[in-house]
XYZ file of C-alpha atoms in Angstrom:
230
model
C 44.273 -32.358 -7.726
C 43.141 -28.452 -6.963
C 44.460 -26.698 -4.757
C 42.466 -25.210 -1.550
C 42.356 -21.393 -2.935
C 41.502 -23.355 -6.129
C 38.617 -25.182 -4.466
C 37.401 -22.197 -2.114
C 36.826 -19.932 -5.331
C 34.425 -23.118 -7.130
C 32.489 -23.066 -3.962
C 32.213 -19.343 -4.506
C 31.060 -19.292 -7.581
C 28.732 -22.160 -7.238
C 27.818 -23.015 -3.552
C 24.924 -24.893 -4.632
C 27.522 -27.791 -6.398
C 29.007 -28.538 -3.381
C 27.313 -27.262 -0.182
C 23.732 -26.890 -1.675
C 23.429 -23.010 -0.420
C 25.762 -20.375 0.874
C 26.524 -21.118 4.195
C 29.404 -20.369 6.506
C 28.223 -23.827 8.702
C 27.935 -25.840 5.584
C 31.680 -24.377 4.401
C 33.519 -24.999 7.572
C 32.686 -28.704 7.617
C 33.107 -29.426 4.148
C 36.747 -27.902 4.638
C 36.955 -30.061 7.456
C 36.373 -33.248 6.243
C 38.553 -32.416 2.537
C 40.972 -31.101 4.569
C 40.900 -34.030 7.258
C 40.902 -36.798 4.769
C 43.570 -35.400 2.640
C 45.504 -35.401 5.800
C 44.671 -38.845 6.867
C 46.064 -39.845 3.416
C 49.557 -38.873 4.047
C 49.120 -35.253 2.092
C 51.237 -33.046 4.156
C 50.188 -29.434 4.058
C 53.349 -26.799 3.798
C 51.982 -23.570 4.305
C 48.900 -24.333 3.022
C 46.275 -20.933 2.645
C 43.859 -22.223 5.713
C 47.029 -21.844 8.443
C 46.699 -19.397 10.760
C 43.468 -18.506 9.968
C 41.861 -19.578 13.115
C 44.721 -17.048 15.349
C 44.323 -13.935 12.612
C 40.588 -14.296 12.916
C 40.909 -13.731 17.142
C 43.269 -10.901 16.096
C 39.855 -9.068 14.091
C 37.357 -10.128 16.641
C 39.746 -8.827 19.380
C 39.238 -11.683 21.554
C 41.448 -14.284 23.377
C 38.904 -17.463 22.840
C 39.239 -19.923 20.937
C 36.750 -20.341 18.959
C 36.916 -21.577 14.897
C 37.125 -18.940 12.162
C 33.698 -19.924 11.223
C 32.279 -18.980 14.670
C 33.810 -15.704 14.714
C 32.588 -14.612 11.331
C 29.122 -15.883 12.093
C 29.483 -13.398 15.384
C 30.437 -10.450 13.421
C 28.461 -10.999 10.847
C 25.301 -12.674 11.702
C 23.256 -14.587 9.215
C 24.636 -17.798 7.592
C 24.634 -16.196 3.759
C 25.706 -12.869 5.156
C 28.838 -14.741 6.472
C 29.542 -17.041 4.126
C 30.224 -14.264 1.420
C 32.244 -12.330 4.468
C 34.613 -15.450 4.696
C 35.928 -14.739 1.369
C 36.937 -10.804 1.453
C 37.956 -11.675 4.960
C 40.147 -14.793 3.658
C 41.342 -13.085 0.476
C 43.411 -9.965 2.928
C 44.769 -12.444 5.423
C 46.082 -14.291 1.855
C 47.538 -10.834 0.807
C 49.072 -10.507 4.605
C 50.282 -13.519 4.403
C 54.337 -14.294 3.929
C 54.242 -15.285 0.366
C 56.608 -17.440 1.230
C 54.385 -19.821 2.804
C 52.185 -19.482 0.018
C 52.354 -22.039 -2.689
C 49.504 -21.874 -5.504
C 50.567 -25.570 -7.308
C 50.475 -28.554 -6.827
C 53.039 -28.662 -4.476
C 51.038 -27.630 -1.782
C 50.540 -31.175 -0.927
C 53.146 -33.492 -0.627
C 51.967 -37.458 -0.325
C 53.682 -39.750 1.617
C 53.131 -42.878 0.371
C 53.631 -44.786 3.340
C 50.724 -43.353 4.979
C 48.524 -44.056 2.011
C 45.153 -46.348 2.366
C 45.126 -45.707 6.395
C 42.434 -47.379 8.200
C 40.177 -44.661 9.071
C 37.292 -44.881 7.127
C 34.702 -42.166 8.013
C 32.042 -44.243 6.408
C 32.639 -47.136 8.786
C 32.490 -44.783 11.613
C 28.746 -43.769 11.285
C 27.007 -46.414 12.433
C 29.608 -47.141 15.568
C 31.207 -43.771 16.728
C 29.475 -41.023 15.224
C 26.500 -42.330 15.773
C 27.627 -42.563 19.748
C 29.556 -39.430 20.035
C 28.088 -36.965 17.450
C 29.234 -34.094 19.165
C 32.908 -35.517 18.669
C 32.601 -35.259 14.822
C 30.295 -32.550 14.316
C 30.167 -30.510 17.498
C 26.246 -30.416 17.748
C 23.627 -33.131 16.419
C 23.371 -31.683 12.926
C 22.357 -33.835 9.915
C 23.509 -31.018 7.689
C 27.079 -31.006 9.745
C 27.131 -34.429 8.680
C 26.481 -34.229 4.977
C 28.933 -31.723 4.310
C 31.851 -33.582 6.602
C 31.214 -36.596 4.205
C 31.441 -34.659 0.847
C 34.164 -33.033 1.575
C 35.961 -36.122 2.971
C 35.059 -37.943 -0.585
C 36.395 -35.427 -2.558
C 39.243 -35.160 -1.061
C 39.519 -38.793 -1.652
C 38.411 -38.734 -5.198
C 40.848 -36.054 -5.943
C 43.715 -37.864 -4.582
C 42.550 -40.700 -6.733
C 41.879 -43.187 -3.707
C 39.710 -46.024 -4.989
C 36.194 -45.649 -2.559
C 35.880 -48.282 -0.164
C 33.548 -51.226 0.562
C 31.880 -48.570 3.552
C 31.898 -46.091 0.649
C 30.448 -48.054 -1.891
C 27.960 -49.222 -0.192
C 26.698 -45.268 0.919
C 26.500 -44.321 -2.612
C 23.290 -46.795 -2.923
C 21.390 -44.550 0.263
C 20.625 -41.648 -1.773
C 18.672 -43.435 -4.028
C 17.316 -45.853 -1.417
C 15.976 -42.800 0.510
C 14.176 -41.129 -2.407
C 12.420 -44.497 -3.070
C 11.809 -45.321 0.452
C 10.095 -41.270 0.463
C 8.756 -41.676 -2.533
C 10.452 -38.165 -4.027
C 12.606 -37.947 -7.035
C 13.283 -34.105 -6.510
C 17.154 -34.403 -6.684
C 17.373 -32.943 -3.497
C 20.543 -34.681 -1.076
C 19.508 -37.680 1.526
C 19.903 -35.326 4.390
C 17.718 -32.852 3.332
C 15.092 -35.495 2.195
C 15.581 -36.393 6.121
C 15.797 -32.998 7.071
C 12.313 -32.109 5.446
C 10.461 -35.143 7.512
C 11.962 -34.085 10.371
C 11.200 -31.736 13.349
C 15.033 -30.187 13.641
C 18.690 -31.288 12.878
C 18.653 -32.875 15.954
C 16.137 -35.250 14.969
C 17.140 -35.327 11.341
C 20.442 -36.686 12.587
C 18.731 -39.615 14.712
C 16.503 -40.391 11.699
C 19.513 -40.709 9.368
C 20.939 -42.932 12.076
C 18.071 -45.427 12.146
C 17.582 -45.353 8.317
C 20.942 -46.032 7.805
C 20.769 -48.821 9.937
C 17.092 -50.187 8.204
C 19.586 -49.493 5.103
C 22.314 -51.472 5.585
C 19.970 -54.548 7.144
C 18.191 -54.361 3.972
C 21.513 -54.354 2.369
C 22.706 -57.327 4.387
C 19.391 -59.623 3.607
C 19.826 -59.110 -0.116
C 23.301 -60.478 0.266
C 21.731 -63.467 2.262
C 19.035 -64.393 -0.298
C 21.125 -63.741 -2.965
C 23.700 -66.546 -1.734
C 21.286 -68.853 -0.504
C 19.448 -68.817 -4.387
């Protein structure tokens, strides 16, 4: 399993792998969700390189509101590319400020319980129930894109801890497919921004996903039905 500063420099290197573009949006809520599930799975982070990042970021910006790191370095330096590049000078001094002592480049940096392991949360059966009523909860605007990158980041935390994917999670791994036949496009372009595309905004990306998702897993449901009644 990588380490965050591990991770953060891939995503550098290649934002296209994991958050299709450079983007300090798209970044922030793929940390979120790695960072959320690993937590959820009973990986403890000691001094991990993220901490404190939100309070040293309101020490730059001089201000006293809380607001996310992301926010304040899309402030300073407008433009989502601009500030997705910024994040990483910006994140590479508070490192060297940093107590090295808190600082642990291994492995170690996460600690597993294993009697938190395989909790019940399972973001995947949240989207048609919660997120899908309280949007703003998970992703603090209606965002599609939001979305997308709070789910890849969730799964590879997952994959990386080697948790086996779930029955929600299995069966979300056939919608990518099912929404480049149902569109007719084979472009290798992501589910949300095959939504995106058809769409007027994020906003109404996200409430398309939300009834193809549900036209999905109906479909999914009546295959299961015919398939045990042959």
């Amino acid at each position: 399993m990588m380490n965050l500063c591990t991770l953060l420099q891939k995503i550098k290197e290649n934002p296209v792998m994991y958050i299709d573009k450079p983007s300090i949006t798209c970044l922030d809520f793929f940390v979120a969700g790695y960072l959320g599930q690993l937590s959820d799975l009973g990986a403890t982070p000691e001094g991990y390189p993220m901490e404190g990042f939100d309070e040293w970021m309101q020490e730059i910006a001089e201000t006293n509101l809380i607001k996310s790191w992301a926010r304040i370095i899309l402030f300073l330096f407008p433009g989502e590319r601009n500030a997705f590049y910024k994040f990483f000078e910006l994140f590479e001094k508070f490192i060297e400020q940093k107590d090295n002592s808190k600082i642990q480049e291994s492995e170690d940096i996460l600690r597993l319980r294993q009697d938190l392991w395989f909790p019940q949360f399972d973001i995947y059966n949240e989207i048609p129930s919660n997120i899908k009523k309280r949007p703003g909860m998970y992703l603090g605007t209606n965002s599609i894109t939001r979305l997308d990158m709070l789910l890849r980041g969730y799964s590879l935390a997952r994959r990386e801890v080697g948790v086996p994917p779930t029955e929600p999670e299995r069966e979300f791994e056939g919608f990518q497919s099912w929404i480049e036949e149902k569109y007719g496009i084979n472009s290798g372009q992501s589910w949300s921004k095959i939504i995106l595309f058809y769409s007027v905004d994020e906003h109404d990306a996200l409430h398309k996903f939300f009834e193809l998702f549900e036209e999905y897993l109906n479909r999914n449901k009546s295959l299961e039905i015919d398939e045990n009644c042959g």
